C-alpha positions as a printed Julia matrix, in Angstrom:
314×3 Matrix{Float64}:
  83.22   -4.83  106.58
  85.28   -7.41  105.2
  84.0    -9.1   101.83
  82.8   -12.98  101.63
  85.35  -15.36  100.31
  85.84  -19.27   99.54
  88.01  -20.68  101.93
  91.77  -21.19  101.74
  91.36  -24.58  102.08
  88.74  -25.28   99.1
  90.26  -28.02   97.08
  92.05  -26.55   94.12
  91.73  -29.97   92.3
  94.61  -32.06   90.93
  97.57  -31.54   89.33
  96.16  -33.37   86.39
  97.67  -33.86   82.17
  94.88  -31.21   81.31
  96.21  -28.3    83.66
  97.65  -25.42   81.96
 101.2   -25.4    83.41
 101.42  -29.49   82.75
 100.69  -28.45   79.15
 102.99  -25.58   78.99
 105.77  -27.41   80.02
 105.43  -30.93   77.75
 105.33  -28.16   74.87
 108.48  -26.5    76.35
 106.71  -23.13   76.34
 109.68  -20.7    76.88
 108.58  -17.93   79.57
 111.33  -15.13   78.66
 110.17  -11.8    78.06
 106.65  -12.65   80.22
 106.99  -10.6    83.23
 104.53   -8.73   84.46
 104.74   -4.51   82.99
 104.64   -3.91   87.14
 107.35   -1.57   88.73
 105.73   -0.24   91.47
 103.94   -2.88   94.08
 101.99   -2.24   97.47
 102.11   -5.42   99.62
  98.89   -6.05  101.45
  99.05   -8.35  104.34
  95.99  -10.08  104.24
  95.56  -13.77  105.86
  92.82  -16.37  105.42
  90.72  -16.89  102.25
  91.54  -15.08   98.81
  88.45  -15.05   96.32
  89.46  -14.62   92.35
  89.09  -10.92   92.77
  91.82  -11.05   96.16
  91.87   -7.52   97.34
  87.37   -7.51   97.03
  87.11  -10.8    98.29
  88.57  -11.12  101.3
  88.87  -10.24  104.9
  89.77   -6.72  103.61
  87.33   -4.11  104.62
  84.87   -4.19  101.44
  84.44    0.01  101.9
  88.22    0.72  101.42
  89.27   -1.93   98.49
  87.65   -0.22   96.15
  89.35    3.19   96.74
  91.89    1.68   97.46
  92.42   -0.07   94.0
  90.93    3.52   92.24
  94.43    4.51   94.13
  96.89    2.3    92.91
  95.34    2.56   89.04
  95.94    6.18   88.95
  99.46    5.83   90.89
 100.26    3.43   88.73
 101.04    0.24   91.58
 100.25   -3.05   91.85
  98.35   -4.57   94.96
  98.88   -7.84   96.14
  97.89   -9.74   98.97
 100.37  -11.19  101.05
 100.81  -13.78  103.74
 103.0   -16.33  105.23
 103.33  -19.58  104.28
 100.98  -22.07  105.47
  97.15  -22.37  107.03
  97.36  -20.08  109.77
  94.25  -17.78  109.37
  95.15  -15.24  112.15
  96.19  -11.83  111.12
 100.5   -11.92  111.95
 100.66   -7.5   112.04
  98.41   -6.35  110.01
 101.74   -5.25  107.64
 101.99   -3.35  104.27
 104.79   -2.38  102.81
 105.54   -0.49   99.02
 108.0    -1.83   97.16
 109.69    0.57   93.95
 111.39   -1.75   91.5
 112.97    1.21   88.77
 115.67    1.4    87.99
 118.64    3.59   90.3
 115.08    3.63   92.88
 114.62   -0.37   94.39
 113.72   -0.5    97.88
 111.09   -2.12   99.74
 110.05   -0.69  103.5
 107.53   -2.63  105.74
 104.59   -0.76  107.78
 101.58   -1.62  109.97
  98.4    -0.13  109.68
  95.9    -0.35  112.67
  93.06    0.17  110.3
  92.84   -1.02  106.28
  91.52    2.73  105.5
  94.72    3.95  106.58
  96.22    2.69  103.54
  94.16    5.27  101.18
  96.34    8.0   103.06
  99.92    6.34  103.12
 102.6     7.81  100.93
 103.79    5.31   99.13
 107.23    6.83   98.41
 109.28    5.07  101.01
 109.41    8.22  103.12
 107.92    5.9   105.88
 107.98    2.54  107.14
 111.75    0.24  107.9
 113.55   -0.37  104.61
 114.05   -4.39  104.35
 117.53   -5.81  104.57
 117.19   -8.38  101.43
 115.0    -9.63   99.16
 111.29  -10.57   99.46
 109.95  -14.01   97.57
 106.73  -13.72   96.68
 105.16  -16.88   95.79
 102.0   -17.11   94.13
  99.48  -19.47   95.34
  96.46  -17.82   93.91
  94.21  -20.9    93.76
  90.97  -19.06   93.41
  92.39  -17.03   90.29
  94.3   -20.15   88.7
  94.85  -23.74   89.92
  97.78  -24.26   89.19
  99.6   -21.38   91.33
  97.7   -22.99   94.45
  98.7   -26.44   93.04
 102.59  -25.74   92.75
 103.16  -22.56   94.61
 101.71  -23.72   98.0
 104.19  -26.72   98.28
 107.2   -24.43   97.21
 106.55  -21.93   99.75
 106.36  -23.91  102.27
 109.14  -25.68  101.22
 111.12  -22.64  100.6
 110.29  -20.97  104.24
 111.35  -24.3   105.88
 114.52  -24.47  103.8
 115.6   -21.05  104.24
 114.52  -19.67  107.32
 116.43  -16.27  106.94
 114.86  -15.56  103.76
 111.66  -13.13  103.52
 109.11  -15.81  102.66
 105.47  -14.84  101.25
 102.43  -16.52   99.43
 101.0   -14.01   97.43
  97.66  -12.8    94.79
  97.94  -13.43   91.01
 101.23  -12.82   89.91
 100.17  -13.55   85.59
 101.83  -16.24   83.81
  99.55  -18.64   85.52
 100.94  -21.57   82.75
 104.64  -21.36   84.22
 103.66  -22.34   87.83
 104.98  -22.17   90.36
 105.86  -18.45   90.0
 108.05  -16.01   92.11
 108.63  -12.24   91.95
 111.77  -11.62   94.24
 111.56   -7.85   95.04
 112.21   -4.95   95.2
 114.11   -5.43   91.63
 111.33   -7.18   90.36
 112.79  -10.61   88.99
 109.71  -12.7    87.97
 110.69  -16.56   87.86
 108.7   -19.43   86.71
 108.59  -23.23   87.12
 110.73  -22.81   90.22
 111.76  -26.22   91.02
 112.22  -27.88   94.19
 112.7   -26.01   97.76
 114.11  -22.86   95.89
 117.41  -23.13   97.55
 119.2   -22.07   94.09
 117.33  -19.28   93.35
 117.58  -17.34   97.03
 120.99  -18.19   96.86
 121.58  -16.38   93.33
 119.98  -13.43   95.26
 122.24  -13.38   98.01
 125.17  -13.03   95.78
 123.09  -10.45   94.1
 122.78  -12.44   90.76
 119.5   -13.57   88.56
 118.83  -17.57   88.57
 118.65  -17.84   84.36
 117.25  -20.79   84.54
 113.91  -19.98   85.38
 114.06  -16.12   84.55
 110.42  -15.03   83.12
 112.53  -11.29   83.26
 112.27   -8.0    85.25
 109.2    -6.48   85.56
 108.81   -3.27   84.2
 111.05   -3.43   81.06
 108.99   -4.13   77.88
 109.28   -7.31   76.44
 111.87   -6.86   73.91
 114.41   -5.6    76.73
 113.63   -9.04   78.63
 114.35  -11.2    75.7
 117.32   -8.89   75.03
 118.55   -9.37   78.75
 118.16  -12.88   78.55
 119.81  -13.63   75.52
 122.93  -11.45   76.58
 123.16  -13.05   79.88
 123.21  -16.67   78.42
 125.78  -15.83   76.05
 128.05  -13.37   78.77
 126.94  -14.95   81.8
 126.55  -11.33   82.86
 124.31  -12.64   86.0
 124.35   -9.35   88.28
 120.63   -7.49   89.3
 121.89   -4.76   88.08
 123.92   -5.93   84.62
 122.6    -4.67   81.69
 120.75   -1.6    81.65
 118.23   -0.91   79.09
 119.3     2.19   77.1
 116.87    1.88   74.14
 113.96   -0.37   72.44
 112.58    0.23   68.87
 110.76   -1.79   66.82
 112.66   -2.05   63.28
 110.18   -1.86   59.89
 108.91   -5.03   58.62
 107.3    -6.08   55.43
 102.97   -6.25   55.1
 103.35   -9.62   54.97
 105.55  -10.12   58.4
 102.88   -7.56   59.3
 100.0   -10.06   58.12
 101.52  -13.02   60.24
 102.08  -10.95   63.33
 106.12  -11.05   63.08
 107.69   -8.17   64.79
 111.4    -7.35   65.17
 113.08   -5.0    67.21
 116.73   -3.62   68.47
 117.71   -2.97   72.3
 120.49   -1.21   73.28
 122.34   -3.02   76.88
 125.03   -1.47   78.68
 127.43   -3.84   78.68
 130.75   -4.84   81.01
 132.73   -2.75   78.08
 130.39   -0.69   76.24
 126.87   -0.69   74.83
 125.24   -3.95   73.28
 123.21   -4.04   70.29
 120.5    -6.81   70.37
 118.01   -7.53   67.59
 114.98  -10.07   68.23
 112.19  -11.4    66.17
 108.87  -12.15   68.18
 106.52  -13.94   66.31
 102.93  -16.07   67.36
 103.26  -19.53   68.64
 102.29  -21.83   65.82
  99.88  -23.62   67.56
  96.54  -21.69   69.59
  96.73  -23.34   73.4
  94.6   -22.93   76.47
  97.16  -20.45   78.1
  95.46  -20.65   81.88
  93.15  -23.21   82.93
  90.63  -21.2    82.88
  90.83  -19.83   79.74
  87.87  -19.78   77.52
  89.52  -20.07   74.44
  92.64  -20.64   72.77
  95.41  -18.44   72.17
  98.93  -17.75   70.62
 101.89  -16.97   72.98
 104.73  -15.31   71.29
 108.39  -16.63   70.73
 111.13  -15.23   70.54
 114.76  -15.54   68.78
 117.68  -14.1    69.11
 118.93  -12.45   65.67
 121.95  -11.2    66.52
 124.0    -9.66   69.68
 127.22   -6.64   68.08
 129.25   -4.65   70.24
């Protein structure tokens, strides 16, 4: 039995001065080192009406979601719902598919299930289902969790399945980073993007080359924070652009004085394979100086954290 839900087409409000991604962005908020800590993702394809809580509050059998998200907390993988762009409510195949975004392991491979409870018995290995060809862009439109995702991501998914029509399209559950709508995670690598402008030609085309779109990189999902920053830095200085550039070969955090301690200053070093040999990258992350309403629903206000670039050797 399928759970209650608001419908799709509830009014997510307007795109106002007081939302939290029209705030992020007249502050400039940068979104490196924000993706999500994600490397392992089970695609649910689930159309019609998404509550805030997507997989328990939708058309989803209520029995199975919650064993089926017991499953994917002790597995360790994501769930999100899926489904194609637009306002048809009809279920397209009833498709899942588990998507494995480490390192020297990507690959994403499609199923169908002819009941939801067969998804509580499913390997989720790859050892079944067709591998995909290319990339997957997930969109998130998540109105009921934040407004802005429905408010930006529905118009750039449907924009972005119109504009390329060979490209693996999807609206998709909560993604995080609700302030730097409208956001994409292009899988199975796991590049999170935010504030994707326009019909977002440029970005599937950086994929088809097999390169990252800097512009709007959030960074990879799965690699801690200081290895995104580090990334990012090195590939606006190299223009080292490949999915596959820089590996992470290290992360420490590097001693700091009680008083850095006291103002929540951290710094660390990353270690990148790079073109010629490894790269040494030290950051400093330290609290935003002003407290913000990070989603719009947020109840209070909170610090993001920035980061710099100390110094790239090697």
């Amino acid at each position: 039995m399928s759970a209650p839900a608001a419908s799709r087409s509830t009014p997510a409000g307007r795109l106002d001065a007081t939302r939290c991604s029209v705030t992020a962005a007249a502050r400039g908020d940068s979104p490196v080192g924000t993706a999500s800590p994600a490397q392992r993702w089970l695609l649910v394809e689930q159309p019609g009406p998404w509550g805030r809580d997507a997989l328990g509050e939708s058309r989803f059998d209520r029995g199975v979601a919650a064993r089926l998200s017991a499953r994917a907390r002790a597995e360790g993988v994501r769930v999100l719902l899926v489904r194609r762009p637009g306002e048809r409510l009809a279920d397209t195949g009833r498709r899942w598919a588990y998507a494995d975004g480490r390192p020297g392991h990507e690959g994403l491979w499609w199923s169908a299930r002819t009941d939801d409870a067969d998804l509580l018995t499913a390997p989720w290995d790859g050892s079944v289902g067709e591998r995909a060809p290319g990339p997957a862009y997930l969109v998130c439109t998540h109105g009921q969790h934040d407004a802005c995702c429905a408010l930006r991501g529905r118009p750039l998914a449907r924009s972005l399945a119109r504009s390329q029509p060979t490209a693996d399209v999807w609206e998709c559950s909560h993604l995080g980073g609700c302030r730097f709508a409208s956001n994409v995670l292009v899988l199975p690598h796991g590049f999170a993007y935010g504030a994707v402008p326009g019909d977002g030609a440029e970005l599937v085309a950086a994929h088809a080359r097999g390169q990252v779109a800097p512009l709007w990189l959030r960074g990879r999902a799965g690699l801690p924070a200081p290895a995104q920053a580090a990334q990012a830095a090195v590939r606006e200085s190299a223009g080292l652009l490949g999915v596959d550039d820089l590996p992470v070969r290290g992360s420490r955090r590097l001693p700091g004085t009680a008083a850095e301690e006291a103002e929540g200053v951290e710094r660390f070093e990353v270690v990148l394979g790079g073109p010629t040999g490894d790269l040494v990258v030290r950051l400093e992350s330290r609290p935003s100086a002003e407290a913000v309403q990070l989603t719009c629903r947020a109840t209070h206000p909170a610090h993001s954290r920035v980061w710099t670039t100390l110094s790239v050797d090697g």
